[in-house]
Amino acid sequence: MTFTTLELRSITVRFDGVVALKDVSFVLESGRIFGLIGPNGAGKTTLVNVISGFQKPSEGEILLDGAVISDRAAHTIARLGVARTFQAVRLFRDFTVHANLHAYGVGCGLSSRAARERADAILAWLGLSHMAEWRADGLSYGDERRIGIGRALAAGPKFILLDEPAAGMNEEECDELMRLIRDIPGRFGCSVLLIEHNMRVVMNVCDRIAVIDFGRKIAEGTPAAVSADPAVRAAYLGEEVA
Amino acid sequence: MTTFLQICVDAASLGSLYALAALGVGLLWGVMKLVNFAHGEFITIGAYALIVPSGAVIPQLFIGALPIWLMVPTMCLIVAVVALITERIIFRPLRHADPSTLLVASFSLSFFLQYLILLIYGGRPKSIQIGASLNGEFAFGPLRTSWIDIVTISTTIVLLIAVALFMTRTRMGVQMRAATQDFRMARMLGVRGNTVIATAFAVSGVLAAVVSFFLMVRTGALAPRMAAPLVTIGFIATVIGGMGSMVGAILGGFLVGVVSAFMQFILPEAMRPNRDAFVFAIVILMLLVRPNGLISLRSQKERV
């Protein structure tokens, strides 16, 4: 497995004077699951948007294996191997489930056949092979979200950014989701950046966690270290996990 | 029975032309929500490319003098290049404009090209003869038909199959269909917007060139506004087929062809010149019954 890193260097994002992110840095290592947590409005989704190229940073840069990618367009970043999920999944609704995955693989440069085989493998992994030929319209919420993760993996990315995958899921669905996320690095050779609200999911699957609050990183470390950090408890965990 | 078959051949032949025009229009609507009124001028340019630029009524053949196997690809190439140039200069900068801006831009382009043709070739209608051998009639049992009908129908079938294979089997086609579904999401997923749209323009140009070839073999009449009625029907066909659906556009084109051919037969002699009034009355009725067209795509509806 090739060793790839995604590095954020002093990322700052301002929207008309409002500072959404201030001087955020961290390094994602290959094969790891990195968690990013923070209260609502802390800047989590802005960070995903910056990494995936939907938002240009006001300052700072992002490097993939040492090469700057923060000045590239979103579709180029996708092609370079940084995939993401969306909170609103937005599947192609007149395509089948399988065709949705296939289109992503092809869009990112896989051959049609390689994309098809990969889509088959991912659907099998998700336990959704029986839905392959269903039209991607009117699917249940949980299925749609799982397909969203599958789609992000369909192009064989090096990094996958999961934007609040557990949102709206019940306990049981969360358990299934945790199993899937833990499985991603080993099975797909792909590191994970997990942005999540659900503490149980984050604490259980992540190797390492960064906490942001008001756009600043206030802590980084192992789940145990982070949850013991007094600054984190004061800013965030104190309200949720007493 | 023979009469019925005769009408069917006419219907299929006319429907083929309409389907090709509709597909050319529908393709660009699909990928960039562009109602391309200039598609008519693409067809016109294909036809005028056959002659040496001059104001003469009986013009000298230029590309039209080539053998057919060379003439048709050259026409396709010329129209595809024109389509690509308009994309690059006009429609690419307007990529993110709303559909009404695109509509006005395509109207302007349409007039611009018409007057450009007028400037170069003059306004008097011209007459040329190409592919004379295709106009020969032949009898198939009791059925009398001309080669051009058979060639039109079979070429259209081959072209439609080729487009279908392109759309479903090739990487570019898959990306084009994804862009048709949701252009923004397709770009987010790595699809190269510029390449996909440019390819759609080129394909649209090729389809326009094929239509102009058939038109020239049939009528041989050149005029700056010659393709306007055909393209209007192309639009109508995409609407009754269901905006955004390529299969719908093709079905719509054939449907208008069938209705026209049967009207020609059913209507009393004196009313035949007004045939189109009846054809379009039927179109209006159809839209009242199925406002979203024959094939209504979920992706084309507003999201809630």
Coordinates of C-alpha atoms in Angstrom, one line a residue:
Chain A
M1 CA 0.0 0.0 0.0
T2 CA 1.5 3.4 -1.0
F3 CA 2.0 5.8 1.7
T4 CA 0.1 9.1 1.1
T5 CA -0.4 12.0 3.4
L6 CA -2.8 14.9 3.3
E7 CA -1.5 17.9 5.1
L8 CA -3.3 21.1 6.1
R9 CA -1.0 24.0 6.7
S10 CA -2.4 27.1 8.6
I11 CA -5.7 27.1 6.8
T12 CA -7.7 30.3 7.3
V13 CA -11.1 31.0 5.7
R14 CA -12.9 34.3 5.9
F15 CA -16.3 35.2 4.6
D16 CA -16.7 38.9 4.3
G17 CA -14.9 39.5 7.6
V18 CA -16.3 36.5 9.4
V19 CA -13.5 34.1 10.2
A20 CA -14.8 30.6 9.7
L21 CA -11.5 28.9 10.1
K22 CA -8.4 30.3 11.7
D23 CA -4.9 28.8 11.3
V24 CA -6.0 25.2 11.3
S25 CA -3.2 22.6 10.7
F26 CA -3.1 18.8 10.8
V27 CA -1.8 15.9 9.0
L28 CA -3.8 12.9 7.8
E29 CA -1.7 9.7 7.5
S30 CA -2.3 6.8 5.2
G31 CA -4.5 4.1 6.5
R32 CA -5.7 6.0 9.5
I33 CA -9.2 7.2 10.5
F34 CA -9.0 10.8 11.5
G35 CA -12.0 12.4 13.3
L36 CA -12.9 16.0 13.3
I37 CA -15.4 17.2 15.9
G38 CA -16.7 20.5 17.1
P39 CA -20.0 22.2 18.1
N40 CA -22.4 23.4 15.4
G41 CA -20.9 26.3 13.5
A42 CA -17.4 25.4 14.5
G43 CA -16.3 25.3 10.9
K44 CA -16.4 21.6 10.2
T45 CA -18.2 21.6 6.9
T46 CA -16.1 24.6 5.8
L47 CA -13.1 22.5 6.4
V48 CA -14.4 19.7 4.2
N49 CA -15.3 22.2 1.5
V50 CA -11.8 23.6 1.6
I51 CA -10.1 20.2 1.4
S52 CA -12.3 19.1 -1.5
G53 CA -11.8 22.4 -3.4
F54 CA -15.3 23.8 -3.1
Q55 CA -14.0 26.7 -1.1
K56 CA -10.6 28.3 -1.6
P57 CA -8.8 29.1 1.6
S58 CA -8.0 32.7 2.3
E59 CA -4.6 31.7 3.7
G60 CA -2.7 28.5 4.0
E61 CA -2.4 25.5 1.8
I62 CA -3.3 21.9 1.5
L63 CA -0.8 19.3 0.3
L64 CA -1.4 15.8 -1.1
D65 CA 1.8 13.9 -0.9
G66 CA 3.7 17.1 -0.7
A67 CA 2.1 18.7 -3.7
V68 CA -0.2 21.7 -3.2
I69 CA -3.8 21.0 -4.2
S70 CA -5.6 23.9 -2.6
D71 CA -5.4 26.0 -5.8
R72 CA -7.0 23.2 -7.9
A73 CA -10.6 23.0 -9.0
A74 CA -12.9 20.6 -7.1
H75 CA -13.2 18.1 -10.0
T76 CA -9.4 18.0 -10.3
I77 CA -9.0 17.3 -6.6
A78 CA -11.6 14.5 -7.0
R79 CA -9.5 13.1 -9.8
L80 CA -6.3 13.3 -7.7
G81 CA -7.9 10.9 -5.2
V82 CA -9.6 13.0 -2.6
A83 CA -13.3 11.9 -2.5
R84 CA -16.0 13.2 -0.3
T85 CA -19.6 12.5 0.7
F86 CA -22.3 15.1 0.9
Q87 CA -24.8 15.7 3.6
A88 CA -27.4 15.9 0.8
V89 CA -26.5 12.8 -1.2
R90 CA -27.9 14.0 -4.5
L91 CA -27.7 10.8 -6.5
F92 CA -28.4 10.9 -10.2
R93 CA -32.1 10.0 -9.9
D94 CA -32.7 8.6 -13.4
F95 CA -29.6 6.3 -13.1
T96 CA -29.6 3.0 -11.4
V97 CA -27.8 2.6 -8.1
H98 CA -25.0 0.8 -9.9
A99 CA -24.8 3.5 -12.6
N100 CA -24.3 6.2 -10.0
L101 CA -21.2 4.5 -8.7
H102 CA -20.0 3.6 -12.2
A103 CA -20.4 7.3 -13.4
Y104 CA -18.2 8.5 -10.5
G105 CA -15.5 5.9 -11.3
V106 CA -15.5 6.9 -15.0
G107 CA -15.7 10.6 -14.2
C108 CA -12.5 10.2 -12.2
G109 CA -10.7 8.4 -15.0
L110 CA -11.2 4.7 -14.4
S111 CA -11.9 2.6 -17.5
S112 CA -15.6 1.7 -17.9
R113 CA -14.9 -1.9 -17.1
A114 CA -12.7 -1.2 -14.0
A115 CA -15.4 1.2 -12.8
R116 CA -18.1 -1.5 -13.2
E117 CA -16.2 -4.1 -11.3
R118 CA -15.4 -1.7 -8.6
A119 CA -19.0 -0.7 -8.3
D120 CA -20.0 -4.3 -8.0
A121 CA -17.5 -4.9 -5.2
I122 CA -18.6 -1.8 -3.3
L123 CA -22.3 -2.7 -3.5
A124 CA -21.5 -6.2 -2.3
W125 CA -19.5 -4.7 0.6
L126 CA -22.4 -2.4 1.5
G127 CA -24.7 -5.4 1.4
L128 CA -26.7 -3.6 -1.3
S129 CA -26.0 -5.8 -4.3
H130 CA -29.7 -6.6 -4.7
M131 CA -30.4 -2.9 -5.3
A132 CA -27.8 -2.5 -8.1
E133 CA -30.4 -2.2 -10.8
W134 CA -32.9 -0.2 -8.8
R135 CA -33.5 3.4 -9.9
A136 CA -31.8 5.7 -7.4
D137 CA -35.0 7.5 -6.7
G138 CA -37.2 7.0 -3.7
L139 CA -34.6 5.0 -1.7
S140 CA -34.8 5.0 2.0
Y141 CA -32.7 7.6 3.8
G142 CA -30.3 5.1 5.3
D143 CA -29.7 3.3 2.0
E144 CA -29.2 6.6 0.2
R145 CA -26.6 7.6 2.7
R146 CA -24.8 4.3 2.5
I147 CA -24.8 4.5 -1.3
G148 CA -23.3 8.0 -0.9
I149 CA -20.3 6.5 0.9
G150 CA -20.1 3.8 -1.8
R151 CA -20.1 6.4 -4.5
A152 CA -17.3 8.3 -2.9
L153 CA -15.2 5.1 -2.9
A154 CA -16.2 4.2 -6.5
A155 CA -13.2 6.0 -8.0
G156 CA -10.6 4.4 -5.8
P157 CA -9.7 7.5 -3.8
K158 CA -6.7 7.8 -1.5
F159 CA -8.7 9.9 1.0
I160 CA -12.3 9.9 1.7
L161 CA -14.0 12.8 3.6
L162 CA -17.2 11.7 5.3
D163 CA -19.4 14.7 6.1
E164 CA -21.6 13.7 9.0
P165 CA -22.5 10.2 7.8
A166 CA -24.3 9.3 11.0
A167 CA -26.7 12.3 10.8
G168 CA -30.3 11.1 11.3
M169 CA -29.3 7.5 11.8
N170 CA -30.6 5.4 14.7
E171 CA -28.4 3.3 17.0
E172 CA -28.6 0.2 14.9
E173 CA -27.7 2.0 11.7
C174 CA -24.9 3.7 13.5
D175 CA -23.4 0.3 14.5
E176 CA -23.5 -0.8 10.9
L177 CA -22.0 2.5 9.8
M178 CA -19.1 2.1 12.4
R179 CA -18.4 -1.3 11.0
L180 CA -18.2 0.0 7.5
I181 CA -16.0 3.0 8.4
R182 CA -13.5 0.8 10.3
D183 CA -13.4 -1.4 7.3
I184 CA -12.5 1.3 4.7
P185 CA -8.7 1.7 5.2
G186 CA -7.9 -2.0 5.1
R187 CA -10.3 -2.9 2.3
F188 CA -9.9 0.1 0.0
G189 CA -6.4 1.4 1.0
C190 CA -8.0 4.7 1.7
S191 CA -7.7 7.0 4.7
V192 CA -10.7 8.5 6.3
L193 CA -11.5 12.0 7.5
L194 CA -14.6 11.7 9.6
I195 CA -16.6 14.8 10.4
E196 CA -19.2 13.8 12.9
H197 CA -21.5 15.0 15.6
N198 CA -22.2 11.6 17.1
M199 CA -19.6 11.1 19.8
R200 CA -20.2 7.4 20.1
V201 CA -19.3 6.9 16.5
V202 CA -16.3 9.2 16.6
M203 CA -14.8 7.8 19.8
N204 CA -15.3 4.3 18.6
V205 CA -13.8 4.4 15.1
C206 CA -11.1 7.1 15.1
D207 CA -7.4 6.6 15.5
R208 CA -6.9 10.3 16.1
I209 CA -9.2 13.2 16.6
A210 CA -8.9 17.0 16.2
V211 CA -11.4 19.3 17.9
I212 CA -12.3 22.7 16.5
D213 CA -14.3 25.4 18.1
F214 CA -15.0 28.9 16.7
G215 CA -12.8 28.0 13.7
R216 CA -9.7 27.2 15.7
K217 CA -8.2 23.8 16.5
I218 CA -8.3 23.5 20.3
A219 CA -7.0 19.9 20.7
E220 CA -5.7 16.9 18.8
G221 CA -4.8 13.5 19.9
T222 CA -6.1 9.9 20.5
P223 CA -9.8 9.6 21.5
A224 CA -8.8 9.0 25.1
A225 CA -6.5 11.9 25.3
V226 CA -9.0 14.3 23.6
S227 CA -11.9 13.3 25.8
A228 CA -9.7 13.9 28.8
D229 CA -8.5 17.3 27.6
P230 CA -9.9 20.0 29.9
A231 CA -10.2 22.6 27.1
V232 CA -12.3 20.2 25.1
R233 CA -14.5 19.3 28.0
A234 CA -15.1 23.0 28.6
A235 CA -15.7 23.9 25.0
Y236 CA -17.7 20.9 23.8
L237 CA -17.8 17.6 25.5
G238 CA -18.8 19.0 28.8
E239 CA -22.3 19.7 27.3
E240 CA -22.7 16.3 25.7
V241 CA -20.8 13.7 27.6
A242 CA -20.8 14.7 31.2
Chain B
M1 CA -52.7 -2.3 -47.2
T2 CA -50.3 -1.0 -49.8
T3 CA -51.4 2.5 -49.2
F4 CA -50.9 2.0 -45.4
L5 CA -47.4 0.7 -46.0
Q6 CA -46.7 3.6 -48.3
I7 CA -47.8 6.0 -45.6
C8 CA -45.6 4.2 -43.1
V9 CA -42.5 4.6 -45.3
D10 CA -43.3 8.3 -45.7
A11 CA -43.9 8.7 -42.0
A12 CA -40.7 6.9 -41.0
S13 CA -38.6 8.9 -43.5
L14 CA -40.0 12.2 -42.4
G15 CA -39.9 11.1 -38.8
S16 CA -36.2 10.2 -39.2
L17 CA -35.3 13.8 -40.2
Y18 CA -37.3 15.2 -37.3
A19 CA -35.8 12.7 -34.9
L20 CA -32.3 13.7 -35.9
A21 CA -33.1 17.4 -35.6
A22 CA -34.7 16.8 -32.2
L23 CA -31.8 14.8 -30.9
G24 CA -29.4 17.5 -31.9
V25 CA -31.5 20.0 -30.0
G26 CA -32.2 17.7 -27.1
L27 CA -28.5 16.9 -26.5
L28 CA -27.6 20.4 -25.8
W29 CA -30.7 21.1 -23.7
G30 CA -29.7 18.0 -21.7
V31 CA -26.1 18.9 -20.9
M32 CA -26.4 22.7 -20.5
K33 CA -30.1 23.7 -20.5
L34 CA -29.5 25.5 -23.8
V35 CA -32.4 25.8 -26.3
N36 CA -30.2 26.1 -29.3
F37 CA -32.1 28.0 -32.0
A38 CA -28.9 28.2 -34.0
H39 CA -29.2 24.5 -34.6
G40 CA -31.2 25.4 -37.7
E41 CA -28.2 27.5 -38.9
F42 CA -25.9 24.5 -38.3
I43 CA -28.1 22.6 -40.8
T44 CA -28.1 25.5 -43.2
I45 CA -24.3 25.9 -43.0
G46 CA -23.9 22.2 -43.8
A47 CA -25.9 22.7 -46.9
Y48 CA -24.2 25.9 -48.0
A49 CA -20.8 24.3 -47.5
L50 CA -21.7 22.2 -50.6
I51 CA -21.3 25.1 -53.0
V52 CA -18.7 27.6 -53.9
P53 CA -19.4 30.9 -52.1
S54 CA -21.1 33.2 -54.7
G55 CA -24.4 34.9 -55.3
A56 CA -25.3 32.8 -58.4
V57 CA -28.7 31.1 -58.5
I58 CA -27.3 28.0 -60.0
P59 CA -24.2 27.7 -58.0
Q60 CA -21.0 25.7 -58.6
L61 CA -20.6 22.6 -56.5
F62 CA -17.7 22.7 -54.1
I63 CA -17.8 20.0 -51.4
G64 CA -21.0 18.8 -53.2
A65 CA -18.8 17.7 -56.1
L66 CA -17.0 15.1 -53.9
P67 CA -18.1 11.5 -54.0
I68 CA -20.8 10.9 -51.3
W69 CA -18.5 8.8 -49.0
L70 CA -16.2 11.9 -48.8
M71 CA -18.9 14.6 -49.0
V72 CA -20.8 13.5 -46.0
P73 CA -17.9 13.2 -43.6
T74 CA -16.6 16.6 -44.8
M75 CA -20.0 18.2 -44.1
C76 CA -20.0 16.6 -40.7
L77 CA -16.5 17.9 -40.0
I78 CA -17.4 21.5 -41.1
V79 CA -20.6 21.7 -39.1
A80 CA -19.0 20.1 -36.0
V81 CA -16.2 22.7 -36.2
V82 CA -18.7 25.5 -36.5
A83 CA -20.6 24.1 -33.5
L84 CA -17.4 23.9 -31.5
I85 CA -16.4 27.5 -32.3
T86 CA -19.8 28.8 -31.2
E87 CA -19.5 26.8 -28.0
R88 CA -16.0 28.2 -27.3
I89 CA -16.8 31.8 -28.1
I90 CA -20.4 32.2 -26.9
F91 CA -21.7 29.4 -24.8
R92 CA -18.7 28.5 -22.7
P93 CA -18.5 32.1 -21.2
L94 CA -22.3 31.9 -20.5
R95 CA -22.0 28.4 -18.9
H96 CA -23.5 29.6 -15.6
A97 CA -26.0 32.1 -17.1
D98 CA -29.6 31.1 -16.6
P99 CA -31.6 29.4 -19.4
S100 CA -33.3 32.6 -20.6
T101 CA -29.9 34.3 -21.2
L102 CA -28.7 31.2 -23.1
L103 CA -32.0 31.3 -25.1
V104 CA -31.4 34.9 -26.1
A105 CA -27.8 34.2 -27.0
S106 CA -28.8 31.3 -29.2
F107 CA -31.4 33.5 -30.9
S108 CA -28.8 36.2 -31.6
L109 CA -26.3 33.6 -32.9
S110 CA -29.0 32.2 -35.1
F111 CA -29.7 35.6 -36.7
F112 CA -26.0 36.4 -36.9
L113 CA -25.3 33.2 -38.8
Q114 CA -28.3 33.8 -41.1
Y115 CA -27.1 37.2 -42.0
L116 CA -23.6 36.0 -42.4
I117 CA -24.9 33.5 -45.0
L118 CA -26.9 36.2 -46.6
L119 CA -23.7 38.4 -46.8
I120 CA -21.6 35.7 -48.4
Y121 CA -24.1 33.8 -50.6
G122 CA -26.8 36.5 -51.2
G123 CA -30.5 36.1 -50.4
R124 CA -31.8 34.5 -53.5
P125 CA -32.8 30.9 -53.1
K126 CA -30.5 28.5 -54.9
S127 CA -30.9 25.1 -56.3
I128 CA -28.4 22.3 -56.4
Q129 CA -28.5 18.7 -57.3
I130 CA -26.5 16.1 -55.3
G131 CA -26.9 12.4 -54.8
A132 CA -29.1 12.2 -57.9
S133 CA -28.9 8.5 -57.9
L134 CA -30.5 8.4 -54.5
N135 CA -33.7 10.1 -55.8
G136 CA -34.4 7.2 -58.1
E137 CA -37.6 5.4 -57.4
F138 CA -37.9 1.7 -57.1
A139 CA -40.8 -0.7 -56.6
F140 CA -40.8 -3.2 -53.8
G141 CA -43.7 -5.4 -54.7
P142 CA -46.6 -3.0 -55.0
L143 CA -44.8 -0.5 -52.9
R144 CA -43.2 2.4 -54.7
T145 CA -40.5 4.3 -52.9
S146 CA -37.3 6.2 -53.5
W147 CA -33.9 5.2 -52.4
I148 CA -33.5 8.3 -50.4
D149 CA -36.4 7.2 -48.1
I150 CA -34.7 3.9 -47.5
V151 CA -31.3 5.5 -47.0
T152 CA -32.7 8.2 -44.6
I153 CA -34.5 5.6 -42.5
S154 CA -31.6 3.1 -42.3
T155 CA -29.0 5.8 -41.7
T156 CA -31.1 7.2 -38.9
I157 CA -31.5 3.9 -37.3
V158 CA -27.7 3.3 -37.5
L159 CA -27.0 6.7 -36.1
L160 CA -29.4 6.4 -33.3
I161 CA -27.9 3.0 -32.3
A162 CA -24.4 4.6 -32.5
V163 CA -25.5 7.4 -30.2
A164 CA -27.1 5.0 -27.8
L165 CA -24.0 2.9 -27.7
F166 CA -21.9 6.0 -27.3
M167 CA -24.0 7.2 -24.4
T168 CA -24.1 3.9 -22.5
R169 CA -20.8 2.1 -23.4
T170 CA -18.2 4.8 -23.6
R171 CA -16.6 6.8 -20.8
M172 CA -17.5 10.1 -22.4
G173 CA -21.1 9.0 -22.9
V174 CA -21.5 8.0 -19.3
Q175 CA -20.1 11.3 -18.2
M176 CA -22.4 13.1 -20.6
R177 CA -25.5 11.4 -19.2
A178 CA -24.3 12.2 -15.7
A179 CA -23.9 15.8 -16.7
T180 CA -27.4 15.7 -18.2
Q181 CA -28.8 14.5 -14.9
D182 CA -27.1 17.0 -12.6
F183 CA -24.3 19.1 -14.1
R184 CA -23.0 20.5 -10.8
M185 CA -22.9 17.1 -9.1
A186 CA -21.3 15.6 -12.1
R187 CA -18.5 18.1 -11.9
M188 CA -18.1 17.5 -8.2
L189 CA -17.6 13.8 -9.1
G190 CA -14.7 14.6 -11.4
V191 CA -16.5 14.9 -14.7
R192 CA -14.7 17.5 -16.9
G193 CA -17.5 19.9 -17.8
N194 CA -15.7 21.6 -20.7
T195 CA -14.9 18.4 -22.5
V196 CA -18.4 16.9 -22.0
I197 CA -20.1 20.1 -23.3
A198 CA -17.7 20.5 -26.3
T199 CA -18.4 16.8 -27.2
A200 CA -22.1 17.4 -27.1
F201 CA -21.8 20.3 -29.4
A202 CA -19.7 18.3 -31.8
V203 CA -22.2 15.5 -31.9
S204 CA -25.0 18.0 -32.3
G205 CA -23.1 19.4 -35.3
V206 CA -22.6 16.0 -36.9
L207 CA -26.4 15.3 -36.5
A208 CA -27.1 18.7 -38.1
A209 CA -24.8 17.9 -41.0
V210 CA -26.5 14.5 -41.7
V211 CA -29.9 16.3 -41.7
S212 CA -28.6 18.9 -44.2
F213 CA -27.3 16.1 -46.5
F214 CA -30.7 14.4 -46.6
L215 CA -32.4 17.7 -47.1
M216 CA -30.2 18.6 -50.0
V217 CA -30.7 15.2 -51.7
R218 CA -34.5 15.6 -51.3
T219 CA -35.1 19.2 -52.2
G220 CA -31.8 20.7 -53.3
A221 CA -33.2 24.1 -52.3
L222 CA -30.9 26.5 -50.5
A223 CA -32.1 29.6 -48.7
P224 CA -30.7 31.4 -45.6
R225 CA -33.8 30.4 -43.5
M226 CA -34.3 27.0 -45.0
A227 CA -33.9 25.0 -41.8
A228 CA -36.1 27.1 -39.6
P229 CA -39.3 25.0 -39.9
L230 CA -37.3 21.8 -39.4
V231 CA -35.7 23.0 -36.2
T232 CA -39.0 24.4 -34.8
I233 CA -40.3 20.8 -35.2
G234 CA -37.2 19.6 -33.5
F235 CA -38.0 21.7 -30.5
I236 CA -41.5 20.6 -30.4
A237 CA -40.4 17.0 -30.6
T238 CA -38.1 17.5 -27.6
V239 CA -40.9 19.0 -25.6
I240 CA -43.5 16.4 -26.4
G241 CA -40.8 13.7 -25.9
G242 CA -40.0 15.1 -22.5
M243 CA -37.3 17.7 -22.0
G244 CA -33.9 16.3 -21.1
S245 CA -34.7 12.8 -22.3
M246 CA -32.8 11.8 -25.5
V247 CA -35.1 8.8 -26.1
G248 CA -38.0 11.1 -25.7
A249 CA -36.6 13.6 -28.3
I250 CA -36.3 10.7 -30.8
L251 CA -39.8 9.4 -30.1
G252 CA -41.1 12.9 -30.3
G253 CA -39.5 13.4 -33.7
F254 CA -40.9 10.2 -35.1
L255 CA -44.3 11.0 -33.6
V256 CA -44.5 14.4 -35.4
G257 CA -43.4 12.7 -38.6
V258 CA -46.1 10.0 -38.3
V259 CA -48.8 12.5 -37.5
S260 CA -47.7 14.7 -40.5
A261 CA -47.6 11.7 -42.9
F262 CA -51.0 10.4 -41.8
M263 CA -52.6 13.9 -41.9
Q264 CA -51.4 14.2 -45.5
F265 CA -53.3 11.1 -46.3
I266 CA -56.4 11.6 -44.1
L267 CA -57.1 15.3 -44.9
P268 CA -59.2 16.1 -47.9
E269 CA -57.2 17.4 -50.9
A270 CA -58.2 21.1 -50.4
M271 CA -57.0 21.1 -46.8
R272 CA -53.6 19.6 -47.3
P273 CA -51.7 22.9 -47.6
N274 CA -53.0 23.6 -44.0
R275 CA -51.7 20.2 -42.8
D276 CA -49.4 21.7 -40.2
A277 CA -52.3 23.5 -38.4
F278 CA -53.7 20.0 -37.7
V279 CA -50.4 18.6 -36.8
F280 CA -49.8 21.3 -34.2
A281 CA -53.3 21.1 -32.9
I282 CA -52.5 17.5 -32.0
V283 CA -49.3 18.6 -30.4
I284 CA -51.2 21.0 -28.2
L285 CA -53.6 18.3 -27.3
M286 CA -50.8 16.0 -26.3
L287 CA -49.2 18.6 -24.1
L288 CA -52.5 19.2 -22.4
V289 CA -52.7 15.5 -21.6
R290 CA -49.0 14.9 -20.8
P291 CA -47.5 18.3 -19.9
N292 CA -44.2 16.7 -19.0
G293 CA -43.9 14.9 -22.3
L294 CA -43.8 11.2 -23.2
I295 CA -40.9 10.4 -21.0
S296 CA -40.8 12.5 -17.9
L297 CA -37.5 12.4 -16.1
R298 CA -37.3 12.8 -12.3
S299 CA -34.0 14.6 -12.5
Q300 CA -35.5 17.4 -14.5
K301 CA -38.1 18.3 -11.9
E302 CA -37.4 20.8 -9.2
R303 CA -36.0 19.4 -6.0
V304 CA -37.9 20.1 -2.9

